[in-house]
Short mmCIF file of C-alpha atoms and ligand atoms in Angstrom, two decimals:
data_model
loop_
_atom_site.label_atom_id
_atom_site.label_comp_id
_atom_site.label_asym_id
_atom_site.label_seq_id
_atom_site.Cartn_x
_atom_site.Cartn_y
_atom_site.Cartn_z
CA MET A 1 72.10 -35.20 -69.26
CA TYR A 2 74.83 -32.71 -70.20
CA ASN A 3 78.33 -33.78 -71.00
CA LEU A 4 80.28 -30.82 -69.68
CA VAL A 5 83.59 -32.17 -70.87
CA GLY A 6 83.14 -31.10 -74.42
CA HIS A 7 80.81 -33.00 -76.70
CA THR A 8 77.63 -31.64 -78.12
CA CYS A 9 74.75 -33.66 -76.73
CA LEU A 10 70.97 -33.59 -76.66
CA GLY A 11 71.05 -30.79 -79.16
CA VAL A 12 72.81 -28.41 -76.74
CA ARG A 13 75.70 -26.76 -78.51
CA GLU A 14 79.11 -26.90 -76.83
CA GLU A 15 79.43 -23.12 -76.98
CA THR A 16 76.06 -22.61 -75.28
CA MET A 17 77.14 -24.86 -72.41
CA ARG A 18 80.36 -22.94 -71.93
CA THR A 19 78.51 -19.67 -71.57
CA ASN A 20 75.44 -20.96 -69.76
CA GLN A 21 74.84 -18.60 -66.82
CA THR A 22 73.48 -21.23 -64.46
CA LEU A 23 76.50 -23.44 -64.98
CA GLU A 24 78.80 -20.47 -64.44
CA VAL A 25 77.05 -19.65 -61.15
CA ILE A 26 77.39 -23.26 -60.00
CA LYS A 27 81.09 -23.34 -60.91
CA HIS A 28 81.90 -20.03 -59.22
CA ARG A 29 80.11 -20.67 -55.92
CA ARG A 30 82.58 -21.08 -53.07
CA SER A 31 82.13 -21.54 -49.34
CA ILE A 32 82.65 -18.05 -47.94
CA ARG A 33 84.06 -17.62 -44.45
CA SER A 34 84.38 -13.86 -44.16
CA PHE A 35 81.42 -11.51 -44.35
CA GLN A 36 80.65 -7.81 -44.24
CA PRO A 37 78.48 -6.86 -41.25
CA GLU A 38 75.65 -5.25 -43.27
CA GLN A 39 72.43 -7.22 -43.45
CA ILE A 40 71.26 -8.57 -46.81
CA THR A 41 68.16 -6.89 -48.23
CA GLU A 42 64.64 -8.21 -47.77
CA PRO A 43 64.20 -8.92 -51.54
CA GLN A 44 67.48 -10.86 -51.49
CA LEU A 45 66.33 -12.88 -48.46
CA GLN A 46 62.97 -13.61 -50.05
CA ALA A 47 64.69 -14.74 -53.26
CA LEU A 48 66.84 -17.15 -51.23
CA MET A 49 63.85 -18.57 -49.38
CA GLU A 50 61.89 -18.94 -52.61
CA ALA A 51 64.83 -20.87 -54.04
CA ALA A 52 64.97 -23.04 -50.89
CA MET A 53 61.31 -23.96 -51.13
CA ALA A 54 61.64 -24.65 -54.88
CA ALA A 55 63.99 -27.54 -54.11
CA PRO A 56 62.93 -31.08 -54.92
CA SER A 57 61.91 -33.37 -52.06
CA ALA A 58 61.11 -37.07 -51.87
CA LEU A 59 57.44 -37.58 -52.73
CA ASN A 60 57.23 -33.78 -52.65
CA GLN A 61 56.94 -34.23 -48.88
CA GLN A 62 58.59 -30.88 -48.03
CA LYS A 63 59.17 -32.01 -44.46
CA TRP A 64 61.66 -29.26 -43.88
CA HIS A 65 61.64 -26.12 -41.77
CA PHE A 66 63.72 -23.00 -42.24
CA THR A 67 64.71 -20.70 -39.40
CA VAL A 68 66.09 -17.40 -40.65
CA VAL A 69 68.10 -15.68 -37.93
CA GLY A 70 69.15 -12.10 -38.51
CA ASP A 71 69.50 -11.13 -34.86
CA ARG A 72 73.21 -10.72 -34.23
CA ALA A 73 72.89 -11.23 -30.47
CA LEU A 74 71.10 -14.54 -30.99
CA ILE A 75 73.66 -15.63 -33.58
CA ASP A 76 76.47 -14.87 -31.14
CA LEU A 77 74.65 -16.68 -28.33
CA MET A 78 74.37 -19.77 -30.54
CA VAL A 79 78.09 -19.57 -31.27
CA ASP A 80 78.87 -19.44 -27.53
CA ILE A 81 76.81 -22.58 -26.93
CA VAL A 82 78.27 -24.39 -29.95
CA LYS A 83 81.75 -23.62 -28.61
CA GLU A 84 80.83 -24.82 -25.11
CA ASN A 85 79.55 -28.08 -26.58
CA MET A 86 82.54 -28.38 -28.90
CA ALA A 87 84.89 -28.16 -25.92
CA LYS A 88 83.07 -31.11 -24.31
CA LEU A 89 83.74 -33.43 -27.27
CA GLY A 90 87.25 -34.17 -26.03
CA HIS A 91 88.76 -34.06 -29.50
CA GLU A 92 91.99 -32.05 -29.68
CA SER A 93 91.18 -30.02 -32.79
CA PHE A 94 87.69 -29.20 -31.52
CA THR A 95 89.03 -28.18 -28.11
CA LYS A 96 91.51 -25.86 -29.80
CA ARG A 97 88.82 -24.34 -32.01
CA ALA A 98 86.43 -23.90 -29.09
CA SER A 99 89.03 -21.94 -27.14
CA ASP A 100 89.94 -19.69 -30.07
CA PRO A 101 88.24 -16.30 -29.55
CA ALA A 102 88.52 -15.62 -33.30
CA TYR A 103 86.51 -18.73 -34.20
CA HIS A 104 82.89 -17.88 -34.96
CA THR A 105 80.83 -20.84 -36.20
CA PHE A 106 78.93 -18.63 -38.67
CA TYR A 107 81.94 -16.47 -39.57
CA HIS A 108 79.97 -13.38 -38.45
CA ALA A 109 77.52 -13.74 -41.32
CA PRO A 110 74.58 -11.36 -40.81
CA THR A 111 72.02 -14.03 -41.74
CA VAL A 112 71.94 -17.63 -40.70
CA ILE A 113 69.37 -20.02 -42.22
CA MET A 114 68.96 -23.16 -40.14
CA ILE A 115 67.33 -26.09 -41.94
CA SER A 116 65.61 -28.78 -39.91
CA GLY A 117 63.89 -31.93 -41.11
CA ASP A 118 61.11 -34.11 -39.76
CA GLU A 119 62.81 -36.99 -37.95
CA LYS A 120 59.99 -39.38 -38.90
CA ALA A 121 60.05 -38.70 -42.66
CA MET A 122 62.35 -40.62 -45.01
CA PHE A 123 65.12 -38.94 -46.98
CA THR A 124 64.75 -35.59 -45.20
CA GLN A 125 68.53 -35.19 -45.08
CA VAL A 126 68.60 -35.32 -48.88
CA ASP A 127 65.65 -32.92 -49.12
CA CYS A 128 67.25 -30.43 -46.72
CA GLY A 129 70.58 -30.75 -48.54
CA ALA A 130 68.85 -29.96 -51.84
CA ALA A 131 67.22 -26.90 -50.26
CA ALA A 132 70.58 -25.78 -48.85
CA GLU A 133 72.24 -26.13 -52.25
CA ASN A 134 69.44 -24.11 -53.86
CA ILE A 135 70.07 -21.36 -51.30
CA VAL A 136 73.80 -21.20 -51.95
CA ILE A 137 73.36 -21.23 -55.73
CA ALA A 138 70.75 -18.47 -55.47
CA ALA A 139 73.11 -16.52 -53.18
CA GLN A 140 75.89 -16.80 -55.75
CA ALA A 141 73.50 -15.65 -58.48
CA LEU A 142 72.77 -12.57 -56.35
CA ASP A 143 76.49 -12.01 -55.76
CA LEU A 144 76.18 -12.92 -52.08
CA GLY A 145 78.55 -15.17 -50.16
CA SER A 146 77.36 -18.28 -48.36
CA CYS A 147 78.52 -21.38 -46.57
CA ILE A 148 76.65 -24.64 -45.94
CA MET A 149 77.59 -26.05 -42.55
CA THR A 150 76.70 -28.92 -40.26
CA SER A 151 78.76 -27.82 -37.24
CA PRO A 152 75.85 -25.66 -35.91
CA GLY A 153 74.19 -29.00 -35.09
CA LEU A 154 76.47 -29.03 -32.03
CA LEU A 155 74.13 -26.39 -30.60
CA PHE A 156 71.61 -29.12 -29.82
CA MET A 157 74.06 -31.28 -27.87
CA SER A 158 73.19 -29.56 -24.61
CA GLU A 159 70.13 -28.62 -22.63
CA LYS A 160 71.08 -24.96 -23.02
CA GLY A 161 71.08 -25.28 -26.80
CA ASN A 162 67.85 -27.26 -26.90
CA GLU A 163 66.17 -24.55 -24.83
CA LEU A 164 66.52 -22.32 -27.92
CA ARG A 165 64.40 -24.64 -30.10
CA GLY A 166 61.19 -22.76 -29.27
CA ARG A 167 62.73 -19.37 -29.96
CA LEU A 168 64.09 -20.71 -33.26
CA GLY A 169 60.64 -22.02 -34.18
CA ILE A 170 61.92 -25.54 -34.83
CA PRO A 171 58.81 -27.74 -34.98
CA VAL A 172 58.52 -30.57 -32.45
CA GLY A 173 59.96 -33.76 -33.98
CA TYR A 174 62.25 -31.85 -36.35
CA ASN A 175 66.05 -31.97 -36.12
CA HIS A 176 68.75 -29.70 -37.45
CA VAL A 177 70.22 -30.99 -40.71
CA CYS A 178 72.39 -28.11 -41.83
CA THR A 179 72.70 -24.35 -41.74
CA VAL A 180 73.54 -21.83 -44.43
CA ALA A 181 75.37 -18.65 -43.45
CA VAL A 182 74.73 -15.79 -45.88
CA GLY A 183 75.95 -12.25 -46.36
CA ARG A 184 77.97 -9.96 -48.54
CA ARG A 185 81.40 -11.47 -48.87
CA ARG A 186 84.39 -9.59 -47.51
CA GLY A 187 87.09 -9.65 -50.16
CA ASP A 188 87.34 -12.03 -53.08
CA SER A 189 86.05 -15.58 -53.25
CA PRO A 190 88.77 -18.15 -52.49
CA PRO A 191 89.86 -20.46 -55.31
CA MET A 192 88.07 -23.76 -55.69
CA PRO A 193 89.58 -26.35 -53.35
CA PRO A 194 90.97 -29.24 -55.42
CA ARG A 195 88.39 -31.70 -56.67
CA ASN A 196 88.92 -35.44 -57.08
CA LYS A 197 88.61 -36.30 -60.74
CA ASP A 198 88.48 -40.08 -60.47
CA VAL A 199 85.02 -40.32 -58.98
CA VAL A 200 82.95 -40.94 -62.08
CA THR A 201 82.20 -44.19 -63.85
CA TYR A 202 80.73 -43.79 -67.29
CA VAL A 203 78.82 -46.83 -68.51
CA ARG A 204 77.81 -46.40 -72.11
C1 FMN B 1 77.34 -31.24 -45.55
C2 FMN B 1 78.36 -30.13 -45.47
C3 FMN B 1 78.80 -29.70 -44.23
C4 FMN B 1 79.71 -28.63 -44.13
N1 FMN B 1 80.04 -28.16 -42.89
C5 FMN B 1 80.83 -27.09 -42.80
C6 FMN B 1 81.08 -26.51 -41.53
O1 FMN B 1 80.57 -26.95 -40.51
N2 FMN B 1 81.87 -25.41 -41.48
C7 FMN B 1 82.44 -24.88 -42.61
O2 FMN B 1 83.16 -23.89 -42.51
N3 FMN B 1 82.21 -25.41 -43.84
C8 FMN B 1 81.43 -26.48 -43.97
N4 FMN B 1 81.15 -27.02 -45.20
C9 FMN B 1 81.76 -26.43 -46.41
C10 FMN B 1 82.85 -27.35 -46.99
O3 FMN B 1 83.99 -27.28 -46.20
C11 FMN B 1 83.13 -26.91 -48.44
O4 FMN B 1 81.98 -27.10 -49.22
C12 FMN B 1 84.29 -27.67 -49.09
O5 FMN B 1 85.49 -27.41 -48.44
C13 FMN B 1 84.45 -27.34 -50.58
O6 FMN B 1 84.64 -25.94 -50.76
P1 FMN B 1 83.64 -25.08 -51.67
O7 FMN B 1 82.28 -25.15 -51.02
O8 FMN B 1 84.20 -23.71 -51.68
O9 FMN B 1 83.59 -25.69 -53.02
C14 FMN B 1 80.24 -28.05 -45.32
C15 FMN B 1 79.78 -28.50 -46.56
C16 FMN B 1 78.85 -29.50 -46.64
C17 FMN B 1 78.34 -29.93 -48.01
#
């Protein structure tokens, strides 16, 4: 709909696009991997969850479930199990990461939002991805740091991890799709990692 490269289109002036706050928030969001220990506020959390549930879903099915974990001990327990499971994968880089005491899957974020989708519904991965993106954009708008991640899915590779499903309130028949770590960022946002430019075909 918008041509961000420079032309005026659909009656939206070029200048307006350059200063559009939503577009600025989208452009400035980065994956944050260092957080301050303080918890985010309840209004901030509720704003993030409202944004999550405002996401589009196929046929408006909303076959997603959100588990908000703010209990540091539980977060650390999940990290221990993820690392145990990571070590079992037999891949050199994973083995190295799993044995690194500094590696924390959620980067010590005070809040972890796990998103699961109904395994029987179609397109739930897309739906959950849209919800995750809404969360990270909302977080950026609130000046919070965030990181979408799939590695927490390793939690459910072992019996020990699956035993936590009940405690995490993951409905029966739902599987982890991705997790968003959220908190106040420690330090500045990193620069945007390079983007491939040759990934668009314009047919007009
Ligand atoms: C589906 C998906 C899975 C990801 N999984 C992880 C992850 O497990 N751990 C992590 O640190 N970052 C993860 N990321 C973040 C990406 O590494 C990051 O988005 C990418 O490097 C681009 O950086 P940016 O988000 O700052 O633009 C994931 C992102 C996506 C979209």
